[in-house]
Structure formats: C-alpha cells, structure tokens
Coordinates of C-alpha atoms in Angstrom, one line a residue:
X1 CA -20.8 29.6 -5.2
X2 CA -18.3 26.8 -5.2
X3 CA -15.6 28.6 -3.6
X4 CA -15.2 25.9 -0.8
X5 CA -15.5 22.8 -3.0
X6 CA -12.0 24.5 -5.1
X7 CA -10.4 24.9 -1.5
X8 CA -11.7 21.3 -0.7
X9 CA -10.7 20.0 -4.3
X10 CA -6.5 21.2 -3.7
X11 CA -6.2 18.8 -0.8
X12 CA -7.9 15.7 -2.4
X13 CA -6.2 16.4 -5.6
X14 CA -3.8 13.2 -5.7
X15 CA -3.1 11.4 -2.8
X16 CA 0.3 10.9 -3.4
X17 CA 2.8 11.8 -1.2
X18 CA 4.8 14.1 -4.0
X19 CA 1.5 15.9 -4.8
X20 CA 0.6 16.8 -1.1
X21 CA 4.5 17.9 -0.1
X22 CA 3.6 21.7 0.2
X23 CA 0.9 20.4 3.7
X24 CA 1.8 16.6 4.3
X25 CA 3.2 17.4 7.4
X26 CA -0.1 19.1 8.4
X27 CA -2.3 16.5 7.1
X28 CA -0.2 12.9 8.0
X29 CA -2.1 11.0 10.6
X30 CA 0.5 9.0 12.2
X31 CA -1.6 5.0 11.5
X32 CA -1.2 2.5 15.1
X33 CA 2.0 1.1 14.1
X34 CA 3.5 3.7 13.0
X35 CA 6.4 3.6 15.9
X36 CA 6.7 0.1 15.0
X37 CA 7.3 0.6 11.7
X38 CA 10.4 3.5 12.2
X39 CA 11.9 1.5 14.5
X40 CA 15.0 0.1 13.0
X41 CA 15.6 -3.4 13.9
X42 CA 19.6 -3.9 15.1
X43 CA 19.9 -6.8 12.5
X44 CA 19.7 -4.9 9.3
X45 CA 17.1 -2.4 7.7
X46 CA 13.3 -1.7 8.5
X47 CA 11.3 -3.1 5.3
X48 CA 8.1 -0.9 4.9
X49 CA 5.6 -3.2 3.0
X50 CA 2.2 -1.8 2.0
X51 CA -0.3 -1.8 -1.2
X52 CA 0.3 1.2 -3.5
X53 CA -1.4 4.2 -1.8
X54 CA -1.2 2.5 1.8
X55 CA 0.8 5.3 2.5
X56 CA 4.5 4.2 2.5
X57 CA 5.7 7.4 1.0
X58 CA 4.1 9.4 3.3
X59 CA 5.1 8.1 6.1
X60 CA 8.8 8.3 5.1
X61 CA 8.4 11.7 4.6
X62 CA 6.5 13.1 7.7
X63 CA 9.6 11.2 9.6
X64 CA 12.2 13.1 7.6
X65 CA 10.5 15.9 8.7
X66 CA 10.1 14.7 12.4
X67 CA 14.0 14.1 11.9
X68 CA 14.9 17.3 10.3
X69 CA 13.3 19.2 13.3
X70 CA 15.3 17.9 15.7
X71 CA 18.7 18.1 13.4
X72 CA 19.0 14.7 12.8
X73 CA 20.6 13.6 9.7
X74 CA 18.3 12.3 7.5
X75 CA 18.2 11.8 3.3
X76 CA 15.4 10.1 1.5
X77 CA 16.6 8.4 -2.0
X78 CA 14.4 7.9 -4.5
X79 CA 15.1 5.0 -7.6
X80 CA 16.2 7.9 -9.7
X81 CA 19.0 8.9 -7.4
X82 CA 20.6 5.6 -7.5
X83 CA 22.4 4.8 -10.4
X84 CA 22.8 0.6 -10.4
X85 CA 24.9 0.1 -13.3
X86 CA 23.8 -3.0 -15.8
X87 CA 25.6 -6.1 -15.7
X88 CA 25.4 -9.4 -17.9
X89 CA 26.1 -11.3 -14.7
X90 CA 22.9 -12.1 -12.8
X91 CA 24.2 -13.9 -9.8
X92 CA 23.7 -12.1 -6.1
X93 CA 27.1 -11.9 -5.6
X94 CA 28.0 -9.2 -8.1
X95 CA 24.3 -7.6 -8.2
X96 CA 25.2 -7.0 -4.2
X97 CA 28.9 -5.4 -4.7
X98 CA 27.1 -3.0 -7.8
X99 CA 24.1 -2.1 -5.5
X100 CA 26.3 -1.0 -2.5
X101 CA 28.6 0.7 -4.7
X102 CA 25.4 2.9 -5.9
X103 CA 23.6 3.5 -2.3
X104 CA 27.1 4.7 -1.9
X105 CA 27.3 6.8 -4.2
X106 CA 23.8 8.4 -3.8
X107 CA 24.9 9.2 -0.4
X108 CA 27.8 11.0 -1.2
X109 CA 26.0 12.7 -3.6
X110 CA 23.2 13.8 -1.7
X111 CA 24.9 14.8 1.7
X112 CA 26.4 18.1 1.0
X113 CA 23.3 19.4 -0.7
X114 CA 20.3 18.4 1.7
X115 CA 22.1 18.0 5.1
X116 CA 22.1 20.4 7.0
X117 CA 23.9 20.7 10.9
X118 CA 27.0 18.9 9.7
X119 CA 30.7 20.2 10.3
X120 CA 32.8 18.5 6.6
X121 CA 36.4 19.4 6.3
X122 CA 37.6 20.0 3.3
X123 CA 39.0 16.9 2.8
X124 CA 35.7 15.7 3.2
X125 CA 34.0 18.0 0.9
X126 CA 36.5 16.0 -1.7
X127 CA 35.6 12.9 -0.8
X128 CA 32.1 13.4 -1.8
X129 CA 32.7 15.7 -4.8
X130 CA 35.1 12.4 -5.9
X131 CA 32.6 9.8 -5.0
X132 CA 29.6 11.9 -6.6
X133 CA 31.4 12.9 -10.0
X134 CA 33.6 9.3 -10.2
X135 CA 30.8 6.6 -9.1
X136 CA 33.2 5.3 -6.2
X137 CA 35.0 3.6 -9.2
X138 CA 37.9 2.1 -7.0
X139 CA 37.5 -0.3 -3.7
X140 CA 39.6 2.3 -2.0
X141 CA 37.2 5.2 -2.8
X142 CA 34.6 3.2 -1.4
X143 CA 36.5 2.2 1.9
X144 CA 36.9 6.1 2.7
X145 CA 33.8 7.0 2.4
X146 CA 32.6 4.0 4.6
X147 CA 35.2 5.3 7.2
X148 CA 34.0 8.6 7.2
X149 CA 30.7 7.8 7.4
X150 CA 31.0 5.4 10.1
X151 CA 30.5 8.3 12.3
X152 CA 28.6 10.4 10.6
X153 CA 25.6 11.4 12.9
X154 CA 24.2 13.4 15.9
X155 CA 24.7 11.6 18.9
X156 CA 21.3 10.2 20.6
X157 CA 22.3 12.2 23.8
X158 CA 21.8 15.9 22.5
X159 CA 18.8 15.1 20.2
X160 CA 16.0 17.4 21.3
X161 CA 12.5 15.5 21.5
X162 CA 10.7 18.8 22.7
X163 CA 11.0 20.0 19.3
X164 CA 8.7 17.0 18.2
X165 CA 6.0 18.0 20.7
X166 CA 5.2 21.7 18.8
X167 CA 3.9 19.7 15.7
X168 CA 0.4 19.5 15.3
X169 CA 0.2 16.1 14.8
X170 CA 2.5 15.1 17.5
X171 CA 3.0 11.7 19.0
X172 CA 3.5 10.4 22.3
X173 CA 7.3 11.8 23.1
X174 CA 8.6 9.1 25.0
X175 CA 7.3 6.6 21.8
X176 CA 9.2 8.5 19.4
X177 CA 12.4 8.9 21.3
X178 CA 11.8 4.8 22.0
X179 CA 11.5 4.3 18.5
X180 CA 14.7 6.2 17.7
X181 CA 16.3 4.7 20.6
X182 CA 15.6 0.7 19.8
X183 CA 18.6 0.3 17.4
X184 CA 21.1 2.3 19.2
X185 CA 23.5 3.0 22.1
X186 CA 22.7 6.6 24.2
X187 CA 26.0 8.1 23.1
X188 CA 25.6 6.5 19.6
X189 CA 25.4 9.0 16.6
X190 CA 22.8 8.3 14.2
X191 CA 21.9 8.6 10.8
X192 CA 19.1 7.5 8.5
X193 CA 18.5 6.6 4.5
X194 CA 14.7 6.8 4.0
X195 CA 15.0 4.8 0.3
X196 CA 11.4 5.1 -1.1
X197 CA 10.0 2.7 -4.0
X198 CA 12.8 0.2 -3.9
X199 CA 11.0 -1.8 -6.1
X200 CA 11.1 0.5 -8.7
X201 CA 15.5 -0.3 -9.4
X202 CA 14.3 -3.2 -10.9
X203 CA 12.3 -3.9 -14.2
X204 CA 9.5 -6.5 -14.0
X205 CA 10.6 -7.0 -17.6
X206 CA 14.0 -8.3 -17.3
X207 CA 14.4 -11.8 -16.4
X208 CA 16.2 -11.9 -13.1
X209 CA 14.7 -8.1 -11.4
X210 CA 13.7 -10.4 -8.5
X211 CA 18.1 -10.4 -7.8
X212 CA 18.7 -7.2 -8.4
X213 CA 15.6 -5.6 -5.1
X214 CA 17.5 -9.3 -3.3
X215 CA 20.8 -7.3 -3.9
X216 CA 19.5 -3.9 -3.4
X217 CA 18.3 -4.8 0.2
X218 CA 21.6 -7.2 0.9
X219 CA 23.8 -3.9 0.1
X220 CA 22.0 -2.1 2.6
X221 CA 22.2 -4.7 5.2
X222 CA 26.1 -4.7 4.1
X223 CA 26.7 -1.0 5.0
X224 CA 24.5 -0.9 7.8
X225 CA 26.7 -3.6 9.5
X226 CA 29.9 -1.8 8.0
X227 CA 28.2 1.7 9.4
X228 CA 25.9 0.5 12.1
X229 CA 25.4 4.1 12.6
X230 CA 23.2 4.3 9.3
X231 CA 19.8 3.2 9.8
X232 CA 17.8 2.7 6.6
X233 CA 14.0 2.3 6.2
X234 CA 13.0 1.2 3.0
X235 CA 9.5 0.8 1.6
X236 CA 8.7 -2.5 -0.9
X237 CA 5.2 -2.5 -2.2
X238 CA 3.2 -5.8 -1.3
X239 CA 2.8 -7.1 -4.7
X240 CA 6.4 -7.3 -5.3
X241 CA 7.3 -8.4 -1.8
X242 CA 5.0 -11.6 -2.1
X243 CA 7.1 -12.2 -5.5
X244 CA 10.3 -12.6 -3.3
X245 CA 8.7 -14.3 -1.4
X246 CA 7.0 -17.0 -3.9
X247 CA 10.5 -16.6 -6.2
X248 CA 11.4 -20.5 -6.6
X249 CA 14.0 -19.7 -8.9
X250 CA 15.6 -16.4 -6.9
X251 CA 16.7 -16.7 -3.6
X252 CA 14.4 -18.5 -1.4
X253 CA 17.0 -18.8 1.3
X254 CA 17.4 -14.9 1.9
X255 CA 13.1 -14.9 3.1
X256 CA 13.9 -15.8 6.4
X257 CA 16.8 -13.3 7.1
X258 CA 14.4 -10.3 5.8
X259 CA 10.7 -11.8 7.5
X260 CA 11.5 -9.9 10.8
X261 CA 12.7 -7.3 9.4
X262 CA 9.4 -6.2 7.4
X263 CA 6.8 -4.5 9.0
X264 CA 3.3 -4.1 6.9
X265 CA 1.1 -0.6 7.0
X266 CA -2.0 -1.5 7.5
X267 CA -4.8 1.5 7.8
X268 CA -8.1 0.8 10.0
X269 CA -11.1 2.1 9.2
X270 CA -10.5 4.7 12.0
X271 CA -7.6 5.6 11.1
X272 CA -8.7 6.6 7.5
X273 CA -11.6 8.4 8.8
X274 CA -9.1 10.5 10.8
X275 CA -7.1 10.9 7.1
X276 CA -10.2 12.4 5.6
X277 CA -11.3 14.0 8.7
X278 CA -7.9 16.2 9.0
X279 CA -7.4 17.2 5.3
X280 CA -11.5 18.4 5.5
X281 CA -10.3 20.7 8.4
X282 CA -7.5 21.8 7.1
X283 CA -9.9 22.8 3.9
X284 CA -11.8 24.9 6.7
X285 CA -9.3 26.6 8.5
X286 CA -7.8 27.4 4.8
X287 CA -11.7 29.3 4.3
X288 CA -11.5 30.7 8.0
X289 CA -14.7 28.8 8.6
X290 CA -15.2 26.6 12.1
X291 CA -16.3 23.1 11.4
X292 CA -20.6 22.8 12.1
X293 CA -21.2 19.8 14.1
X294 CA -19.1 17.7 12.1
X295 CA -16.5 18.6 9.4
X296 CA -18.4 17.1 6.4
X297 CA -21.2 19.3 7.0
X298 CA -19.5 22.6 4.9
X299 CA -19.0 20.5 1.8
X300 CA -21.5 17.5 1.7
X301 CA -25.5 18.7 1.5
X302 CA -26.9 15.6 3.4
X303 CA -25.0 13.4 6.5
X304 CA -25.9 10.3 4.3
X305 CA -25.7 9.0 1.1
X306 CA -27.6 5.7 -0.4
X307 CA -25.0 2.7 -1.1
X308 CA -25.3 2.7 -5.2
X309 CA -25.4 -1.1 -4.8
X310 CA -28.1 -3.5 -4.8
X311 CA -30.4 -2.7 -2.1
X312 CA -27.7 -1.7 0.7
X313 CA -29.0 0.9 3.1
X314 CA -27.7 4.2 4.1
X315 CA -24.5 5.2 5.4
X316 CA -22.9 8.5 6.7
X317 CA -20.3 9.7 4.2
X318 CA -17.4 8.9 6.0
X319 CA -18.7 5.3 6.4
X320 CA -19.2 5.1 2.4
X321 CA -15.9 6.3 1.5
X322 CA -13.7 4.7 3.5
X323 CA -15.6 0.9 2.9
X324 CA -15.0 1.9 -0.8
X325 CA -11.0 3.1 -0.2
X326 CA -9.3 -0.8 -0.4
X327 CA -7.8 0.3 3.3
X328 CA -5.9 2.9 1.0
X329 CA -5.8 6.6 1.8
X330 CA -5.0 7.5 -1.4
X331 CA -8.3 5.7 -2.8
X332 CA -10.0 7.7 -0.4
X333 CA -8.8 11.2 -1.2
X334 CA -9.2 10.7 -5.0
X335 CA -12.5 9.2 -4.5
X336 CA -13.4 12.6 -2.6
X337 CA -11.5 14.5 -5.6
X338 CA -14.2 12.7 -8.0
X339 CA -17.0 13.8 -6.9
X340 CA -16.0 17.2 -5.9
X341 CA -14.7 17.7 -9.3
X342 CA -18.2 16.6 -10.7
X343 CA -20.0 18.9 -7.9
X344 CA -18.1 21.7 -9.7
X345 CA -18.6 20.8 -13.1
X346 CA -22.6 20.7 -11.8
X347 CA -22.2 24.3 -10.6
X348 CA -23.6 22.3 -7.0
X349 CA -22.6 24.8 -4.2
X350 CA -21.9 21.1 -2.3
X351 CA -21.5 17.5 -3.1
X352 CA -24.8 16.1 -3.5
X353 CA -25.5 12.6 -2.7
X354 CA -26.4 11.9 -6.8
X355 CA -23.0 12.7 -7.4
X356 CA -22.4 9.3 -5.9
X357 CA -24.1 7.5 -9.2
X358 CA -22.6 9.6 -11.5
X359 CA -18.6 9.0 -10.3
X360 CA -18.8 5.3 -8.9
X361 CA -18.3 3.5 -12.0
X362 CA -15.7 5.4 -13.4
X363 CA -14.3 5.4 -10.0
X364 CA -14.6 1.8 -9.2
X365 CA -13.2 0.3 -12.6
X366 CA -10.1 2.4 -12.2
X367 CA -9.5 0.5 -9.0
X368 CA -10.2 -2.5 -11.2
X369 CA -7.0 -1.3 -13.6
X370 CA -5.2 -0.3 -10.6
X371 CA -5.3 -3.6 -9.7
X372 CA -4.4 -5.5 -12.6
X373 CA -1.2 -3.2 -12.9
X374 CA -0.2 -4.4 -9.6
X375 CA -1.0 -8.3 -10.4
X376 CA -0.2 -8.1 -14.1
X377 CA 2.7 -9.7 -13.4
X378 CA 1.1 -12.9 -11.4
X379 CA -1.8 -13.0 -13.0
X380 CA -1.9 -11.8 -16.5
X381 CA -6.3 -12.7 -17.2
X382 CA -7.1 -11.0 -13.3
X383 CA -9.4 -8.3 -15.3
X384 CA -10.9 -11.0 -16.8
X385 CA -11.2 -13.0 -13.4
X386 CA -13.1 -10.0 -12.1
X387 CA -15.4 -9.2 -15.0
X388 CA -17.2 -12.7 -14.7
X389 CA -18.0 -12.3 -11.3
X390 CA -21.2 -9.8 -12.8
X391 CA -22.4 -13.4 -14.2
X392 CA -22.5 -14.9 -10.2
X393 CA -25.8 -15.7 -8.9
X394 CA -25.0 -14.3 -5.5
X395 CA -26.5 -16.6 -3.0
X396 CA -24.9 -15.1 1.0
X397 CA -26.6 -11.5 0.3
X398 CA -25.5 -8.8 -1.6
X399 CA -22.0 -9.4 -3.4
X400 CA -22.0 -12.0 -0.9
X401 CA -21.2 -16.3 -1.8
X402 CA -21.3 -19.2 0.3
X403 CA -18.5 -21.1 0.1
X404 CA -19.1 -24.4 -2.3
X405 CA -20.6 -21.2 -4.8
X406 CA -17.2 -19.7 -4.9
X407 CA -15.4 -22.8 -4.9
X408 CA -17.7 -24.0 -8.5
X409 CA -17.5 -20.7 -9.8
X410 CA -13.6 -20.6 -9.6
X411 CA -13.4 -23.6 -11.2
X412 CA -15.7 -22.7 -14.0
X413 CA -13.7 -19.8 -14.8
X414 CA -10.6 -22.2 -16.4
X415 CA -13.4 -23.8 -18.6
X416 CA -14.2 -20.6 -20.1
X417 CA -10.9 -18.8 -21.0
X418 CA -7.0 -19.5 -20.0
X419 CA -6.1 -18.3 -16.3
X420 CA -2.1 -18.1 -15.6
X421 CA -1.6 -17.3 -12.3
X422 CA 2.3 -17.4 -10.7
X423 CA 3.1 -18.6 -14.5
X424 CA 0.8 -21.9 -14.4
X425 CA -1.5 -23.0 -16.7
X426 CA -4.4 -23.4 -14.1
X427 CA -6.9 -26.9 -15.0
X428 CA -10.5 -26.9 -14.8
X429 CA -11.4 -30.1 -12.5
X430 CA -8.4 -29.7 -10.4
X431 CA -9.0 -28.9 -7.0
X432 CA -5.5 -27.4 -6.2
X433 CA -6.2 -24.9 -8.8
X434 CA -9.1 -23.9 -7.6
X435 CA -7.6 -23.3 -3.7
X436 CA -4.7 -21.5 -5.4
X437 CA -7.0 -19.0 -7.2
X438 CA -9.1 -18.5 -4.4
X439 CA -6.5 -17.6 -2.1
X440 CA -4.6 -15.4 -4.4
X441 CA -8.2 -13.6 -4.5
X442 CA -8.6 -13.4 -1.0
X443 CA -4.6 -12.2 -1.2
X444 CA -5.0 -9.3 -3.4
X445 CA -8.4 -8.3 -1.4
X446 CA -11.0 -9.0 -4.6
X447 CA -12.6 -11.0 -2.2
X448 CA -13.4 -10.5 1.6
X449 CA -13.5 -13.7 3.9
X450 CA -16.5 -12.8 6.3
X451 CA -17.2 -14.7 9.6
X452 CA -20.2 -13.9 12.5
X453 CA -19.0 -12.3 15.3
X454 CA -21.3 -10.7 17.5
X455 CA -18.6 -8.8 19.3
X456 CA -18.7 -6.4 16.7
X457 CA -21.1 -3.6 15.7
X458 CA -22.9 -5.4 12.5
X459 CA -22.3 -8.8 14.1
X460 CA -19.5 -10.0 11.7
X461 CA -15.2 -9.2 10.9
X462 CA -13.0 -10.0 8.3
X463 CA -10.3 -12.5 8.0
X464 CA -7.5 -10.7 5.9
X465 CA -5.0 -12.9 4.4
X466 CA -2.2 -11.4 6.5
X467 CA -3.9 -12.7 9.5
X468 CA -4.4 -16.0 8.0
X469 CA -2.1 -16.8 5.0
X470 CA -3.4 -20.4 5.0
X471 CA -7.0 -19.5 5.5
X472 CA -7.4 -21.0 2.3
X473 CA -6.7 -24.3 1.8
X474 CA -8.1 -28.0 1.3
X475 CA -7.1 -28.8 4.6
X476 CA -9.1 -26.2 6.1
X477 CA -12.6 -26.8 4.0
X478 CA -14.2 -27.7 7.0
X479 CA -13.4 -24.9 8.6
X480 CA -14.0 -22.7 5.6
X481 CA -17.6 -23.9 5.5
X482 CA -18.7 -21.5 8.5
X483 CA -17.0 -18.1 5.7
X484 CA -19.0 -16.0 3.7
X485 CA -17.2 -14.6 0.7
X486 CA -18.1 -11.1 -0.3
X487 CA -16.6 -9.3 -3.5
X488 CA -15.1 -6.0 -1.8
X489 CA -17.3 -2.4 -2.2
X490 CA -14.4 -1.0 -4.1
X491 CA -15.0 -3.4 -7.2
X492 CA -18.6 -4.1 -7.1
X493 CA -19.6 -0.6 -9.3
X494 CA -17.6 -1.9 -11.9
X495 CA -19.5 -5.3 -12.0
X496 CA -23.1 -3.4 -11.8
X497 CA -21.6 -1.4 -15.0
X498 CA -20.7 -4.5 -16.9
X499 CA -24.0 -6.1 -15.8
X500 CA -26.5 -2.8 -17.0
X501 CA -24.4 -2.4 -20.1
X502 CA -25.3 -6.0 -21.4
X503 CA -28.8 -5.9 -20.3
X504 CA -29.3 -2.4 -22.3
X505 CA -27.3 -4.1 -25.0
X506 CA -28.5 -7.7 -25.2
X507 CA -31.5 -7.8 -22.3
X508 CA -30.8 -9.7 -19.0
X509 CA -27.9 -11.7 -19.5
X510 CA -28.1 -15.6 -17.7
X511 CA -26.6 -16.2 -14.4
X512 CA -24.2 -18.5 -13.5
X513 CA -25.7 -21.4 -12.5
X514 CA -23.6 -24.4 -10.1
X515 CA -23.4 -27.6 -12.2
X516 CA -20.5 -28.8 -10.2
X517 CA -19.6 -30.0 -6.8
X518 CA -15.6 -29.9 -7.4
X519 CA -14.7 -29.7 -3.4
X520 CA -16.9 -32.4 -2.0
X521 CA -16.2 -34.3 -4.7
X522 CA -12.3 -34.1 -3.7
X523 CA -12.6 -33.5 0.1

C-alpha cells in the first residue's frame, strides 16, 4: 500500500527547476509562446519576465538541452557565477563597465568546463585560464577575449534540427529552427548565454540595486553588439521588472529600449493541465502501469473533489488544482506534493478527496507569504491588506464584489492601519489612493477583474492586468461598473481560516459594512 503515491510524491516534490533536473527534459511542456520567447531579438537580449514559479528556469533549461543536442554552444549562468565587484559609485556608467567585465569573466570561466564540440588552441586555453584566475583586470584582457569570442559558434548552416525531433516532447521543427534563425544570418555562428535570476545580482536592500539589474542588462546589450554572435536570454521576475519600470529615481529613459525586448510567460489553464498531466504519466510509466481512462485515476480515489469554499460545486481534480495554482506550475506540483504527502502520512492507498480540507489552509496561506515576499518591497502591510478582506460582506457571489464594494472597502482599509504602497503614505478619502491600491491588487493577481461573456464555457473571462494595465482607473469607472471583482481561489482558504479561527475564538465576528460612497462622490 502506498507504493504509487511515493513514486507520485518524487515528481511533485518541488517544482523548481534545480529540484526536477534529473527528468525536466521529460516532463517540460513547451507553454504557446514558447518560440516567442527564445527567439532572440537582433537589437539586444531576450528578457524572460514571469512570476516566481511561472517557469522561467525551466524553460531556460529544457533549451540548453534542446541546444546541447544539436552541439550548439550553449552556458547557462547563474547570480553566483558572476562576480560584480562593489563599487561606491552608483552611476550607470561605471555599474555597466563592472557588469560587462563580470559576464565576461563568467564566460571565460565557464567555457572550457561545460562546452563541449569546440576546437581552443592553446593560446586560447590561456586566454581563459588568464581571464578566469585574473577577473579580466586590464582593458586589453577584455578586448582579447571579445575578439576571440566574436566567432565563437557553430555556424547555423550545419546545425542539425533532426536531432530535435527524437525528443519526446518535441516541437514543430521548422518553429524551432525559425526561432533560432530570427536573430541571425544562415552562415552566422551562434552562441547563447542563458543567465537565470538576474535579479538576484542585486540586493533589494541597497539603495540603488535598481542600477546595478539596469547595468547588468546594458552590459549584455554591450557585448552582444560587440559579439553579435552571442545571443543571451535572460529571465527577470515580474515583481522586480515592474520596479524598473515604476523606478522615478533610476533610469526611466532605458524602459523604452528594453519594452520590446521582454517577452512575459504566461501559462493557460491548458497548458498547466498538460504540466500535471505529463509528470502523472511519467509517475506511471515509472510503476509500469498504463494510465485507466485518464491519468488521475491510479492516484486520486474519486474524478471529483468538493471546492472547500463557501458553497462552490464540484470540480474534476485537474480543474481544482490548476484554479488554485496562481497560473504557476510550480503552485500546482507542490499543491499535489501536499496532499500526497498527507495521503501517506494517512496510510490512504490514494488521495482522498478529505485530504483537500486538511492541506488547503496551510497550503493557501503559504501562497499568502509567497506573495508578500515578492511585494514586500512595494507594499510592506500587503498581508495585512489580504487578512481584512475575511471582514468583506461579499455581495457579487462567492469571494465575489461589485465594484463601488471594493472601491469603499479599499478606502476603509487606510482608516484602520498605515498602507505604504510604492513608498507613499496612502490617505483615506482620497480617491487616487484608492485606484492606486486597487490596481496594484488587480496587478499582483489578489484580485480577479471578471466580465460576462457568453463566448466562454461558464459565461464569463478575466481581464488580467497585462491585457489591460489601465483597466483600473478613474477615467474608466464607467466602464468599470459592468466588472465583478473576485478574490483569486488561491488566497481564499487562508481568509476562511482567519474567519473560523475568530468565530471559535471570539463568536461570529461583524462584517464590513459600506458607510461610504468615495467614487461617486469624486466621479
């Protein structure tokens, strides 16, 4: 008993793209931009943006591989290979020469040791063993290793794209080869400089990090137009991308030269369910045991499970986990890792669905804290933010406002405790405040904007703020009066916790009740 929830339980174990290296290349699911997004543009480097666990990481990786396969030179540089030394002087000017210096340097370092298929001389070999030990100390250490670099490669010509098509998750040929293709000349030799967590070089800490990932990403631009045979993709995460973006007192100008450059992974609903789908088969052909009908069927006793939310019906499980992943894979996997781990600890020869009630709090207030570690910075109280939304009196359905609710609430919540949000002191009564809270809600996906659509299955879709950035604004209230606002499933379980731990503690708590009309007041 249990022997195929501990097979299920090693590939839902983390999620992370270091934890699954040993079968990522059998599990990755290639997400519908995924071309888009490793196709370098000519200008400069890709920028991969996504939310932590998106799947930024994993996707650099499964294209190293891809890469690797058909000899390609390829190196993926992490924070900790690249050594950016400290300086006192904060301007972009100097941050730029010290961050090229150290991509540099990294290179060197990491080309004789992971490369393979390349032909060095032993003058070569020097060069790097000199740049490695020494830092590229001198300008003129630096200009040789840009010169021998400069054609560094395999030309486009001999690369072998049949190689790609024995993979098990293969994509279409001619995409992949386009993808390569779109940033270079047919004779051209290429090679690429996956740098993962770029955010990461720089300490939210220090005053000034925003200049030093400005820097980081000019020095790349710098040697890829010194070296146009270098292609780098390099992944920001979201939260720290929208700081450069909103940084008044960093470099403001540099947004528009990077904007194009920037592609964002964004995971569908299907495309999740194909995440979970592959790693369950992969947890069957590990046991030797077909899949029955579907693959959930070996590991889950029932094909549904009841929503543990206020009077939501039944869903299949794959419909249940993925509404409560945040569009995250890795939310996903652990979330399956949670209740297979409590399945086992039950001596249940399956998941059952009352694991469901037992993991979902635990689960969703994590998701709470993962959250205010990525807005920490913007918006120290955001825990707090959430927490009083168990108080709502929700008044569109289930976790579900209209909009001059939301709009009152918010602007209750600066009444009640201090809310700093981009480092502004935000002012109960003002209405700007209020927009500017909303939308950083609707930003971070706390809160859902919901509109009728009969086009779709349940006769509604969602308005996500990359669609709409301004969505949320006084200039659009009219238009905002026709949106639902629903708290997202991945955070409600935390606010049914908070709300059953006061009533066993102090009986049922009062509601919050509208005593203002803030937005037609200033519309």
């Amino acid at each position: 008993m249990g022997k195929e929830l501990k097979v299920l339980k090693k590939y839902f174990e983390t999620g992370t793209a270091e934890g699954d290296e040993a079968f990522l290349s059998d599990v990755f699911i290639p997400f519908d931009d995924y071309l888009d997004v490793i196709s370098v543009p000519k200008s400069g480097p890709r920028i991969v943006l996504g939310n932590k666990g998106s799947g930024k990481s994993a996707a650099l990786r499964y294209f190293r591989k891809q890469l690797a396969d058909i000899n390609v030179p390829v190196l993926l540089l992490r924070p900790k290979d690249i050594e950016i030394e400290n300086l006192s002087d904060h301007a972009l000017g100097p941050l730029t020469r010290v961050s090229e210096k150290a991509i540099l340097t990294a290179i060197a370092g990491k080309i004789g040791s992971e490369i393979s298929g390349l032909v060095l001389s032993s003058t070569d070999n020097e060069l790097l063993k000199e740049a490695q030990k020494q830092g590229l100390q001198t300008q003129d250490h630096i200009e040789k290793l840009v010169n021998f670099l400069s054609p560094l490669g395999k030309a486009f010509s001999k690369i072998d794209f049949s190689v790609i098509l024995k993979q098990p998750n293969n994509l279409n040929i001619g995409g992949l080869r386009n993808a390569v293709e779109s940033s270079i000349s047919k004779q051209e030799n290429i090679f690429y400089v996956l740098i993962d967590d770029t955010d990461q070089i720089a300490s939210p800490n220090e005053s000034n990090h925003l200049n030093r990932i400005w820097a980081f990403l000019l020095a790349a631009r710098s040697i890829n137009e010194r070296c146009n045979n270098i292609k780098f993709i390099i992944t920001i995460r979201d939260e720290v991308w929208r700081r450069l973006m909103r940084d008044e007192a960093g470099q403001r100008d540099q947004v528009d030269h990077f904007r194009n450059l920037s592609k964002k992974i964004v995971m569908n609903e299907a495309n999740l369910k194909e995440v979970i789908k592959r790693r369950l088969e992969k947890s069957h052909e590990e046991l030797g045991i077909a899949p029955h009908i579907t693959a959930y069927n070996l590991f889950f006793d029932t094909n549904h499970v009841r929503i543990p939310t206020a009077n939501e019906e039944y869903r299949y499980w794959d419909d249940f986990i993925v509404k409560r992943s945040r569009e995250r894979p890795r939310d996903s996997i652990q979330l399956i890792f949670k209740l297979c781990d409590k399945a086992i600890s039950l001596n249940e020869s399956k998941i059952m669905a009352g694991d469901v009630d037992q993991v979902m709090s635990v689960y969703s207030e994590e998701r709470v804290d993962d959250l205010k570690r990525e807005c920490d910075q913007e918006c120290p109280q955001i825990k707090e933010i959430i927490r009083a939304f168990h108080e709502i009196e929700y008044d569109a359905g289930s976790f579900t406002l209209q909009p001059q609710t939301t709009a009152d609430f918010l602007n209750s919540l600066s009444s009640r405790f201090s809310i700093k949000l981009f480092s502004k002191t935000l002012t109960n009564g003002n209405r700007d405040d209020v927009f500017l809270l909303w939308r950083y809600l609707h930003e971070i996906g706390f809160l859902n904007a919901r509109v009728s659509d009969q086009r779709e299955k349940h006769g509604f879709r969602h308005i996500s703020s990359d669609e709409d950035p301004e969505l949320v604004s006084p200039a659009r209230w009219n238009e905002m009066q026709s949106i639902l606002w629903e708290i997202h499933p991945a955070y409600r379980d935390y606010l049914i916790k908070i709300t059953k731990d006061k009533e066993f503690s102090f009986g049922k708590p009062k509601k919050y009740k509208k005593k203002t009309s803030l937005t037609k007041r200033c519309s």
